[in-house]
Short mmCIF file of C-alpha atoms in Angstrom, two decimals:
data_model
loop_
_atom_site.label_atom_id
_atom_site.label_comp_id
_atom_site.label_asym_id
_atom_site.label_seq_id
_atom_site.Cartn_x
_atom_site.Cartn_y
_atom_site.Cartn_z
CA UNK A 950 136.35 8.98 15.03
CA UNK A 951 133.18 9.33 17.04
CA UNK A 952 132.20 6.43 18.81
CA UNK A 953 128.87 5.27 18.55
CA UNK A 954 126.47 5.17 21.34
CA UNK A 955 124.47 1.44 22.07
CA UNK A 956 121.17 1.58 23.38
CA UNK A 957 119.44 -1.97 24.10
CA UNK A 958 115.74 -2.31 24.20
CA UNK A 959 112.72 -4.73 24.91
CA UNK A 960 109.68 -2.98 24.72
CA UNK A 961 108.34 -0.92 21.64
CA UNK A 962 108.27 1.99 24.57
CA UNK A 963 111.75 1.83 25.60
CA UNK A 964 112.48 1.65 21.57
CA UNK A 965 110.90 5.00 20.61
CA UNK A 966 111.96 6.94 23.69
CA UNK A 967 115.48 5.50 22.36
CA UNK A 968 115.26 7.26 19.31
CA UNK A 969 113.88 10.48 21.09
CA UNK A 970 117.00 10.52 23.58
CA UNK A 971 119.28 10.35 20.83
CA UNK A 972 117.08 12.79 19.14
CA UNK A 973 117.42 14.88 22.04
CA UNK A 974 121.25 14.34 22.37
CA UNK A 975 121.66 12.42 25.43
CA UNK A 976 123.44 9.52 23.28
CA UNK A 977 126.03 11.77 21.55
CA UNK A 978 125.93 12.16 17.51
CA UNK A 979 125.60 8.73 16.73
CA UNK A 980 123.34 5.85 18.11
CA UNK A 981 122.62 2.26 17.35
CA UNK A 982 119.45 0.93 19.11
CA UNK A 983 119.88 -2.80 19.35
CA UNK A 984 116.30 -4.72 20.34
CA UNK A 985 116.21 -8.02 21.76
CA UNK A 986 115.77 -10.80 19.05
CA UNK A 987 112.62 -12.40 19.05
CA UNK A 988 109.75 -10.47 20.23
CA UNK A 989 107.49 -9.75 16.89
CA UNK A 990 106.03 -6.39 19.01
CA UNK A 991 110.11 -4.83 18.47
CA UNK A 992 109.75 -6.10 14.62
CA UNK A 993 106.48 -4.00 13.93
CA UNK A 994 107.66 -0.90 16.12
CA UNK A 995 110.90 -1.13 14.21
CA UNK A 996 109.15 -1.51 10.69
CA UNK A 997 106.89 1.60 11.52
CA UNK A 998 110.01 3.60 12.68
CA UNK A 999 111.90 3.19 9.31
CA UNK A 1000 109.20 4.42 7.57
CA UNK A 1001 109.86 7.74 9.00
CA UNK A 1002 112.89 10.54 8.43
CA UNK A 1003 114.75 8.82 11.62
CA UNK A 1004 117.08 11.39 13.37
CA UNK A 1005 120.79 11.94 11.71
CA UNK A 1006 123.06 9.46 13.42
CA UNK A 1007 120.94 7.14 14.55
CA UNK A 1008 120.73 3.17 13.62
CA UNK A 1009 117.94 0.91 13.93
CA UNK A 1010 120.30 -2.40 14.37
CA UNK A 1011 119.61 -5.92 13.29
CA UNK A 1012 117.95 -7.47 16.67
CA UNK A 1013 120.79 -9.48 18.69
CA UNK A 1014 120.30 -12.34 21.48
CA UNK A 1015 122.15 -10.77 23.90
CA UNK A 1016 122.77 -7.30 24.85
CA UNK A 1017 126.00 -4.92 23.78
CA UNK A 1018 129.43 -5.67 25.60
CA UNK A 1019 128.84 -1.55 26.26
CA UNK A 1020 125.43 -0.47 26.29
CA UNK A 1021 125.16 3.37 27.07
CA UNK A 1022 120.84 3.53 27.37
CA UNK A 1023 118.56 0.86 28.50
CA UNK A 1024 114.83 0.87 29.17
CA UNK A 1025 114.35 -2.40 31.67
CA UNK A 1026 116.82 -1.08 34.98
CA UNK A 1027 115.45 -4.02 36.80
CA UNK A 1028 116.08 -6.32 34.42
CA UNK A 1029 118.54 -9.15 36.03
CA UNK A 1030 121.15 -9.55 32.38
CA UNK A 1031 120.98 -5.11 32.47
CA UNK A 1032 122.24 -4.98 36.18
CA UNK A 1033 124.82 -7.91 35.58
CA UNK A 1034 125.77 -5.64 32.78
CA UNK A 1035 126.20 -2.47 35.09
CA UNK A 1036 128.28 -4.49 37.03
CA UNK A 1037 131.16 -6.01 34.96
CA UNK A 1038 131.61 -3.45 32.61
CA UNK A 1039 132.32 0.51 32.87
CA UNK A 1040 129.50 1.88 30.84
CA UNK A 1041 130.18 5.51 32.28
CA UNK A 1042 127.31 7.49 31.53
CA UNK A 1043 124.13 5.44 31.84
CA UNK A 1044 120.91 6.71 30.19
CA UNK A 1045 117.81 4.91 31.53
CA UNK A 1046 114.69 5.90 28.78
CA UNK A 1047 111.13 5.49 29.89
CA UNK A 1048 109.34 1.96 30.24
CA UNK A 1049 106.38 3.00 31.71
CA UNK A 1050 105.03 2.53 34.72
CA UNK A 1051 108.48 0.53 35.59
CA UNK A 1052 110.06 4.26 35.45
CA UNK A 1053 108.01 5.71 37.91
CA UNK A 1054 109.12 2.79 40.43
CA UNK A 1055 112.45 3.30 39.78
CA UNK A 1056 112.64 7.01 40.64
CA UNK A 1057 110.85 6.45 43.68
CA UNK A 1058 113.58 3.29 44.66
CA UNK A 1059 116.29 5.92 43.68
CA UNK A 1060 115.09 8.61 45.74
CA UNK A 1061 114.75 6.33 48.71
CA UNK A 1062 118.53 5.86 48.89
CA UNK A 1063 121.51 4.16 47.84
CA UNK A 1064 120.36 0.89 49.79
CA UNK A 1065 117.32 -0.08 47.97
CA UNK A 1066 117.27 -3.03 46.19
CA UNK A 1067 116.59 -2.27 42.05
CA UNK A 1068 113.84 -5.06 42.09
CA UNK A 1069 110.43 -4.91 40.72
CA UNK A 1070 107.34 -4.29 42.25
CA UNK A 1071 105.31 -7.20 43.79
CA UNK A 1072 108.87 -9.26 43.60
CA UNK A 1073 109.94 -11.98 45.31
CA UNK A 1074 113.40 -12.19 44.81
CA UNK A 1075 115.73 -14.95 46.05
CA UNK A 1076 118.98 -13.30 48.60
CA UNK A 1077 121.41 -13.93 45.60
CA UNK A 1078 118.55 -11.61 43.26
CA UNK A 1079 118.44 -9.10 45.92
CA UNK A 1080 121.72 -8.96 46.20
CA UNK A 1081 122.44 -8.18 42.32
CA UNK A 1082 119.82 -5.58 42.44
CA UNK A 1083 121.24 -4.12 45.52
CA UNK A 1084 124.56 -3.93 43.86
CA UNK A 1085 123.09 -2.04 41.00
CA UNK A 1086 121.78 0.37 42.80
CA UNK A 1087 124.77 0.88 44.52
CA UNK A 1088 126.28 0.92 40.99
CA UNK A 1089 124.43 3.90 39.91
CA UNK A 1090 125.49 6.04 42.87
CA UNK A 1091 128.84 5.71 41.26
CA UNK A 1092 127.83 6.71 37.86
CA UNK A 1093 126.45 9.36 36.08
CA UNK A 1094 122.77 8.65 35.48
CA UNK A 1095 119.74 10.05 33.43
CA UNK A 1096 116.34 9.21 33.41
CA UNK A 1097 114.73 10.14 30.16
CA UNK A 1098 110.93 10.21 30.77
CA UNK A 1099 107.82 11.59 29.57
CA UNK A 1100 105.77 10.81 32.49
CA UNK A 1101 104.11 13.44 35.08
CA UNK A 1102 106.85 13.58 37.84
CA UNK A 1103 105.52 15.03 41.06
CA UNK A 1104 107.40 17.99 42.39
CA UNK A 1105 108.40 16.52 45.87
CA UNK A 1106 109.40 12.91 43.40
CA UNK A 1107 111.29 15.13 41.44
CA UNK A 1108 113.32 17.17 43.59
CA UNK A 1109 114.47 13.94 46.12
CA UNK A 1110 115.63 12.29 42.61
CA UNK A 1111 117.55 15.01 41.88
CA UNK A 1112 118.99 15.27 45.44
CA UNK A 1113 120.34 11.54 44.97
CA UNK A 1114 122.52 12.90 42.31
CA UNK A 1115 119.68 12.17 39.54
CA UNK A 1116 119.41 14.12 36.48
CA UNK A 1117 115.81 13.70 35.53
CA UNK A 1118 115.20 15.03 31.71
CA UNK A 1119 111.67 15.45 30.55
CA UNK A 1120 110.80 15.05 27.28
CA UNK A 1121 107.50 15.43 25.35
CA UNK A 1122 107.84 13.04 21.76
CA UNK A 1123 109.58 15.92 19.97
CA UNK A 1124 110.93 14.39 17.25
CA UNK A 1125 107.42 11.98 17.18
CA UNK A 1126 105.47 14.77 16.76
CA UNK A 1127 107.36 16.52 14.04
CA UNK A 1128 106.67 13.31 11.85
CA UNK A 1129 103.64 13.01 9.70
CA UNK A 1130 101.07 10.65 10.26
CA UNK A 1131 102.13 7.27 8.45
CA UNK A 1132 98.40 6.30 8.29
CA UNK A 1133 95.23 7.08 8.88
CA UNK A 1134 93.23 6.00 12.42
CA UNK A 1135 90.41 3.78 12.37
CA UNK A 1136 87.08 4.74 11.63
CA UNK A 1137 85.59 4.18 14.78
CA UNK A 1138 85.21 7.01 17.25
CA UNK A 1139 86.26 5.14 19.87
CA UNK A 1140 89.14 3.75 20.13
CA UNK A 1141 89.88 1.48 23.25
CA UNK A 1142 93.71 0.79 24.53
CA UNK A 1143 93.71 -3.16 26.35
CA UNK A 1144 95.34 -3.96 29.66
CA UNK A 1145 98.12 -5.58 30.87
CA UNK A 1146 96.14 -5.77 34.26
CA UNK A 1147 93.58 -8.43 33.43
CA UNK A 1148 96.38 -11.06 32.89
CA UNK A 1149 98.41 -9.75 35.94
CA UNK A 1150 95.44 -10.94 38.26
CA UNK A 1151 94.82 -7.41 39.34
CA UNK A 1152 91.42 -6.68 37.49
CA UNK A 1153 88.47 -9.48 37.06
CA UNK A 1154 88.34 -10.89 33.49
CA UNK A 1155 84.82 -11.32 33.51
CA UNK A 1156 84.10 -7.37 34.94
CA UNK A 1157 86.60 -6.28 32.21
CA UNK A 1158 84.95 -7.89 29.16
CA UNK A 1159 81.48 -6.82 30.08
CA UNK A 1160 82.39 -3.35 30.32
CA UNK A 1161 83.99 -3.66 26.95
CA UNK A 1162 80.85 -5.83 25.88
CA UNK A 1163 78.29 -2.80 27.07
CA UNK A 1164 80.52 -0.17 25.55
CA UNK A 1165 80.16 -1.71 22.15
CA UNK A 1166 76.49 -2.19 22.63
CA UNK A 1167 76.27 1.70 22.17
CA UNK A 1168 78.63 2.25 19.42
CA UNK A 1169 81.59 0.59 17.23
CA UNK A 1170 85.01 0.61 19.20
CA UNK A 1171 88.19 -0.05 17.79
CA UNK A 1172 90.78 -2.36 20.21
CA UNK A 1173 93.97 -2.44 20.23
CA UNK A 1174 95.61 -5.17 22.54
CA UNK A 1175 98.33 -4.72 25.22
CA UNK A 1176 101.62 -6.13 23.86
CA UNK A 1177 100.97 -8.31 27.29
CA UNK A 1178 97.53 -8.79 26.84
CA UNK A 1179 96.49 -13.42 26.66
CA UNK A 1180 95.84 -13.99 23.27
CA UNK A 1181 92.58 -15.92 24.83
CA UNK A 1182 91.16 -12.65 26.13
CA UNK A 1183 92.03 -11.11 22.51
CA UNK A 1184 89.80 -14.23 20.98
CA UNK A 1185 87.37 -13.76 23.20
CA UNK A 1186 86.99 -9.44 22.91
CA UNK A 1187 87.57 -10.53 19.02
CA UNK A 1188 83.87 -12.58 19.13
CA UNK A 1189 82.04 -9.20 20.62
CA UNK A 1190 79.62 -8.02 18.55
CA UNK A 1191 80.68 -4.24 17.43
CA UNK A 1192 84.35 -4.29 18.67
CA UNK A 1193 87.11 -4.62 15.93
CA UNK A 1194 90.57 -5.58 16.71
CA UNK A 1195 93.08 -4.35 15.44
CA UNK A 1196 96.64 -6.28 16.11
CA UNK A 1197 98.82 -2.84 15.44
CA UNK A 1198 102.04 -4.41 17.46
CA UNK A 1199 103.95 -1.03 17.00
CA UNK A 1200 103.15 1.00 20.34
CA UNK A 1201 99.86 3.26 20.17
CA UNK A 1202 101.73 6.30 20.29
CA UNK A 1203 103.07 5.20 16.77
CA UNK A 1204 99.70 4.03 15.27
CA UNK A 1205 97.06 5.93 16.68
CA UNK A 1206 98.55 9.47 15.48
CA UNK A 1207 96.20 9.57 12.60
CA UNK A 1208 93.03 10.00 15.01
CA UNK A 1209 91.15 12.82 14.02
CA UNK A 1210 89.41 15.68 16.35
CA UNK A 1211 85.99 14.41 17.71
CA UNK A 1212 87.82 10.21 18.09
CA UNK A 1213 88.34 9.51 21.61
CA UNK A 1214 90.77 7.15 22.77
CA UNK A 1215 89.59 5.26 25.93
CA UNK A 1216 91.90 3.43 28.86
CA UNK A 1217 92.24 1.93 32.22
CA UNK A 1218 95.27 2.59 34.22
CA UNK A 1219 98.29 3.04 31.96
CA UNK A 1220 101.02 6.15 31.50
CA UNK A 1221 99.99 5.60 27.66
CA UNK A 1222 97.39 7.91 28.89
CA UNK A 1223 100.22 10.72 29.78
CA UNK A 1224 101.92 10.28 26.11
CA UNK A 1225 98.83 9.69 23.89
CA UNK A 1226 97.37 12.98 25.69
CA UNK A 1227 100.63 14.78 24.41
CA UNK A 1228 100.54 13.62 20.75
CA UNK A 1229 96.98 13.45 20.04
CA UNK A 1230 95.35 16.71 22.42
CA UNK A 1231 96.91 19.32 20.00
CA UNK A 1232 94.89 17.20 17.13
CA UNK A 1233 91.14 17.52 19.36
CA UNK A 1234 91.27 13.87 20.19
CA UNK A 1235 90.32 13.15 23.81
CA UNK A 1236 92.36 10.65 25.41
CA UNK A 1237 90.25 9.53 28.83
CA UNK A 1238 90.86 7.74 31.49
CA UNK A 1239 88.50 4.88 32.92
CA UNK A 1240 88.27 4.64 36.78
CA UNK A 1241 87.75 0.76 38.00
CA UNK A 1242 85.38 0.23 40.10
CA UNK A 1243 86.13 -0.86 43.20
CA UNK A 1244 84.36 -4.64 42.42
CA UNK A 1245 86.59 -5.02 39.21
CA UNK A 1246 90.19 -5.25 41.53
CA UNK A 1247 91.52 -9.05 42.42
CA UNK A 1248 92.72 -9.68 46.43
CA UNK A 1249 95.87 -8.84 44.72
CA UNK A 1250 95.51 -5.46 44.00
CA UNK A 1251 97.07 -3.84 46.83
CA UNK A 1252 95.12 -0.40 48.31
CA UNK A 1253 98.67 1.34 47.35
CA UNK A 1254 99.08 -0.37 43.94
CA UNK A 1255 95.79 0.54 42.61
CA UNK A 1256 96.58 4.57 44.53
CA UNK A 1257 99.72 3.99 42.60
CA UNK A 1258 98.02 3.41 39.03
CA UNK A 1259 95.23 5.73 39.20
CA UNK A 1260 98.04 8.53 40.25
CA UNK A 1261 100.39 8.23 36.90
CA UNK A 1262 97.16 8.08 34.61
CA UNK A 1263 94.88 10.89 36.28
#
């Protein structure tokens, strides 16, 4: 009997790179992806997946509380309940499938060595939470690990990850892209991807909604909110004359696929930039970038954080 594969997710991300690892066969032949109960952003991205021929062996599961007793593939590495986890069971091969920007963080802690805390940027962790994330890293070392990532890896990133005993797999939505479009796009040409960095005090609220408040001035523009994004802002960008919101909740690589050639899809900082580029440039839709000006960054934006951000979305 084959034993089935658990992968535990909390981010509509980490839930369709999920289904393209097992698609991939990282997981083995059969694969239940078990999201956290309670977030509605999981419910839509798992309602859009099951409209779709899902892989052979794979299960969407009911959503659960709390994680697996074995979970084989995670998304959230520096998540406190994951590393606990890690550390009192023997999950043997670990499979850690992209999160975003959070992945890119995590290859960089990994190459550093096997002393580096698994904590998140701008953290600041009490001794006891530093030690359980320095015991996961030190965990890791003793296991074998894969990070499962669509993300542009530079070569130098790359090559010290896989000299800490890494194996970095690259992946580029295959099974996602094989799918047909479960709906059309919206009709604006524009389509505009919200931030997670307005409500993280990095970016000025008031510098970000006047952009978005100009932009519409000069055409329609469709917006679709960051899972993270206040649900104030959202009212607020709702009000704007010419800007239509559209609450999608399943990630934009599942609902923008129907753009057609000549749509743009605009963005600050984000590595949606990296996958949207790879689903949608074969179909003539631009996906672009949008530098911040150097007025729109908060005191908190750290010189190396905003270096950081522009890097993984240039």
């Amino acid at each position: 009997m084959v034993e089935q594969a658990s992968a535990w997710v909390e981010s509509p991300l980490q839930m369709l790179c999920a289904v393209e690892a097992h698609h991939a066969g990282l997981l083995g032949p059969e694969t239940a992806v078990v999201p956290r109960a309670g977030l509605r952003p999981l419910k839509a991205t798992r309602k859009e997946l099951r409209r779709l021929g899902l892989p052979e062996g794979l299960e969407l599961a009911e959503p659960r509380e709390r994680m697996p007793r074995r979970v084989q593939a995670v998304g959230d590495a520096f998540s406190g309940k994951v590393q606990l986890r890690w550390l009192t069971s023997n999950p043997g091969r670990i499979v850690i499938v992209d999160d975003g920007l959070a992945t890119i963080r995590l290859l960089e802690l990994l190459a550093a060595g096997p002393y580096r805390p698994l904590l998140r940027a701008r953290a600041h962790p009490t001794a006891l939470r530093a030690a359980l994330g320095l015991a996961a890293a030190l965990r890791l070392r003793l296991s074998k690990v894969s990070v499962f990532t669509a993300l542009d890896v530079d070569k130098k990133l790359e090559d010290a990850v896989r000299r800490a005993g890494v194996d970095l797999v690259r992946h580029d939505f295959a099974w996602l892209r094989a799918q047909p479009p479960s709906a059309e796009g919206p009709a604006e040409r524009t389509v505009v991807l919200g931030t997670s960095l307005v409500r993280n005090g990095l970016v000025h609220r008031d510098h970000y909604l006047r952009w978005l408040t100009d932009l519409a001035s000069q055409e329609p523009v469709a917006y679709y909110p960051h899972r993270r994004e206040d649900p104030v802002d959202v009212a607020l960008i709702r009000e704007r004359p010419g800007i239509t919101v559209h609450d999608a909740g399943a990630p934009a690589e599942l609902t923008l696929r129907g753009l057609d050639p000549g749509q743009r899809v605009l963005s600050l900082p984000s590595t949606a930039i990296t996958s949207l580029r790879v689903l949608l440039s074969p179909r003539g839709v631009a996906v672009e970038p949008v530098d911040v000006p150097d007025d729109w960054w908060t005191s908190r934006a750290a010189p190396a954080l905003r270096s950081h951000l522009t890097g993984v979305s240039g």
